């Protein structure tokens, strides 16, 4: 039972490079999310997809783009990486886009931009 | 928008003692308050949650209390064990049609000394 799977787990990028973080869930959840975690800042929402075919900005969307490829997959793209995007990124999913639903997180992707 | 403050940022207790983590939120419309535990190198996992129509909820050694008037909620862990050592996040969630928003606190790193 995989849950939420994200790749890669570790990545080092040079400033200006681009990359895509991949995420897939096997729980048939409608909603998917991308968070970043920084020391002392907790978890901040970058983008979310309430349901297949929709995406919305979260708290910190600048510098990122997302694609909800199908119900299972939600990718996060950094078009031109900056050192400020060094962070741990978590993909997550939940059953329905309403309050009160558990969010299930992946194991994280450690990204360093040099 | 919603703001969640969490204290303390670090907490060290002796095995067997109790640990209390406190959070405050700003938006009175918040109606769902989950707590997540994040072990080293892993994604956060839900450990307990409480809804705005309930004042207290217990699950074995953990309990959560909610004071809607004061906009406070707290996590209580009794008889702490070394495996309780982790980072704990509180969150406040506002429901609504078409999507939801969960705002996380900055996290508390709990150390349980054997």
XYZ file of C-alpha atoms in Angstrom:
228
model
C 0.000 0.000 0.000
C 2.136 2.882 -1.310
C -0.073 5.896 -0.411
C 1.578 9.069 -1.752
C 4.790 8.544 -3.699
C 7.013 11.411 -4.777
C 10.230 11.531 -6.746
C 13.044 12.361 -6.633
C 13.875 12.141 -2.938
C 17.005 14.280 -3.247
C 18.048 16.772 -5.915
C 20.706 19.434 -6.277
C 20.099 22.117 -8.879
C 22.090 25.050 -10.129
C 20.450 28.463 -10.128
C 18.406 28.879 -13.281
C 17.933 25.170 -13.956
C 14.482 23.689 -14.214
C 13.061 20.501 -12.818
C 9.812 18.704 -12.137
C 8.841 16.924 -8.937
C 6.552 14.011 -9.603
C 3.800 12.792 -7.303
C 1.303 9.974 -7.484
C -1.304 8.657 -5.042
C -3.036 5.308 -5.116
C -5.849 6.084 -2.658
C -8.327 7.398 -5.247
C -8.293 10.809 -3.561
C -9.818 13.794 -5.282
C -7.568 16.525 -3.891
C -3.810 16.857 -4.118
C -1.367 19.409 -2.757
C 2.206 20.589 -2.845
C 3.725 22.021 0.349
C 7.159 23.290 1.186
C 8.717 22.978 4.622
C 11.309 25.432 5.858
C 12.854 25.693 9.344
C 10.656 27.748 11.647
C 8.023 28.215 8.932
C 6.049 25.036 9.196
C 4.301 23.726 6.106
C 3.214 26.240 3.504
C 0.889 25.433 0.633
C 2.312 26.125 -2.807
C -0.505 24.892 -5.057
C -3.413 22.561 -4.747
C -5.798 20.711 -6.986
C -9.240 20.312 -5.459
C -10.226 17.814 -8.126
C -8.987 16.475 -11.429
C -8.833 19.275 -13.968
C -8.498 22.142 -11.492
C -5.521 23.812 -9.859
C -5.306 26.787 -7.504
C -2.611 28.884 -5.907
C -1.772 28.445 -2.280
C 0.196 30.709 0.054
C 3.513 30.704 -1.809
C 2.977 29.977 -5.532
C 5.565 32.319 -7.052
C 8.244 30.510 -9.040
C 6.240 27.297 -9.376
C 3.812 25.700 -11.781
C 1.721 22.580 -11.389
C -0.040 20.051 -13.566
C -2.795 17.692 -12.493
C -2.086 15.051 -15.087
C -4.935 12.760 -14.036
C -6.636 11.800 -10.797
C -3.516 10.009 -9.535
C -0.731 12.393 -10.521
C 0.139 15.983 -9.594
C 3.504 17.429 -10.605
C 5.338 20.548 -9.444
C 7.672 22.381 -11.798
C 10.388 24.885 -11.027
C 11.055 26.733 -14.281
C 14.132 28.672 -13.162
C 15.328 27.518 -9.771
C 16.505 30.061 -7.206
C 18.406 29.523 -3.928
C 15.247 30.656 -2.077
C 13.572 27.501 -3.360
C 15.930 25.307 -1.362
C 13.482 23.422 0.812
C 11.814 20.124 1.550
C 8.797 19.588 -0.672
C 5.853 17.420 0.286
C 3.141 16.171 -1.968
C -0.118 15.273 -0.247
C -3.638 14.152 -0.980
C -7.043 14.050 0.697
C -10.357 12.412 -0.167
C -12.538 15.482 -0.827
C -11.837 19.225 -0.952
C -13.736 20.182 2.170
C -12.681 20.901 5.696
C -12.238 18.033 8.056
C -10.417 15.576 5.870
C -7.112 14.008 6.744
C -4.217 15.043 4.558
C -1.899 12.180 3.627
C 1.676 13.220 2.964
C 4.435 11.692 0.894
C 7.889 11.230 2.379
C 9.317 14.450 0.987
C 11.784 15.647 -1.631
C 14.910 17.452 -0.454
C 15.851 20.134 -2.984
C 19.000 22.240 -2.813
C 19.569 25.100 -5.256
C 23.160 26.309 -5.430
C -6.283 35.247 6.268
C -5.833 32.598 8.903
C -2.722 32.636 11.063
C -1.684 29.823 13.402
C 0.886 30.332 16.130
C 2.435 27.350 17.897
C 4.443 27.221 21.125
C 6.940 26.168 22.208
C 9.217 25.647 19.237
C 11.271 23.101 21.206
C 10.225 21.001 24.177
C 12.353 18.589 26.157
C 10.778 16.258 28.739
C 11.837 13.270 30.785
C 10.369 9.919 29.832
C 7.109 9.420 31.693
C 6.385 13.133 32.059
C 3.625 14.966 30.207
C 4.107 17.292 27.253
C 1.810 20.129 26.243
C 1.913 22.033 22.964
C -0.279 25.081 22.463
C -1.650 26.777 19.368
C -3.719 29.848 18.686
C -5.583 30.719 15.513
C -6.954 33.970 14.209
C -9.961 33.182 12.025
C -13.117 32.353 13.958
C -14.441 30.561 10.860
C -11.915 27.747 11.356
C -13.798 24.592 12.238
C -11.332 21.702 12.064
C -8.067 21.360 13.993
C -5.770 18.429 13.169
C -2.428 17.563 14.761
C 0.335 15.924 12.761
C 3.476 14.102 13.894
C 6.562 14.140 11.707
C 9.328 11.670 12.391
C 12.823 12.253 11.071
C 13.001 11.882 7.293
C 9.285 11.233 6.940
C 6.185 13.143 5.961
C 3.727 14.371 8.619
C 1.049 11.933 9.769
C -2.269 12.753 11.422
C -2.362 11.681 15.074
C -5.545 13.315 16.337
C -8.045 15.961 15.281
C -10.899 17.940 16.788
C -13.842 19.762 15.306
C -15.274 23.050 16.482
C -18.359 21.463 18.032
C -16.220 19.435 20.482
C -14.202 20.720 23.440
C -11.941 17.742 24.097
C -10.950 14.488 22.460
C -8.756 11.662 23.756
C -6.993 8.760 22.117
C -4.966 6.669 24.559
C -2.043 8.832 25.706
C -2.862 11.846 23.570
C -5.625 14.396 23.973
C -6.569 17.639 22.329
C -8.560 20.493 23.831
C -10.230 23.388 22.049
C -11.336 26.741 23.428
C -13.273 28.440 20.640
C -13.832 31.631 22.587
C -10.129 32.170 23.150
C -9.182 30.573 19.801
C -6.777 28.226 21.546
C -6.207 24.515 21.092
C -3.653 22.268 22.734
C -2.098 18.823 22.395
C -1.435 16.846 25.577
C 0.766 13.761 25.600
C 0.872 11.822 28.867
C 3.413 9.213 29.983
C 5.785 10.236 27.223
C 8.035 7.625 25.645
C 11.215 8.004 23.552
C 9.240 7.125 20.421
C 7.155 10.270 20.959
C 10.237 12.283 19.985
C 9.312 14.043 16.732
C 8.120 17.344 15.311
C 4.451 18.087 15.968
C 2.362 20.446 13.851
C -0.984 21.929 14.713
C -3.251 23.200 11.961
C -6.473 25.107 11.499
C -8.786 24.495 8.609
C -11.629 26.455 7.064
C -14.092 24.496 5.010
C -16.018 25.656 2.016
C -17.398 24.643 -1.310
C -14.836 24.258 -4.054
C -11.742 23.791 -1.928
C -10.231 24.136 1.472
C -7.304 25.726 3.182
C -5.321 24.251 6.039
C -2.858 26.563 7.767
C -0.096 24.885 9.766
C 1.740 26.127 12.798
C 5.533 26.361 12.663
C 5.998 23.073 14.526
C 7.285 21.915 17.919
C 10.291 19.659 18.183
C 9.694 17.313 21.110
C 12.586 15.462 22.733
C 11.783 12.709 25.217
C 14.803 11.802 27.287
C 15.086 8.207 28.447
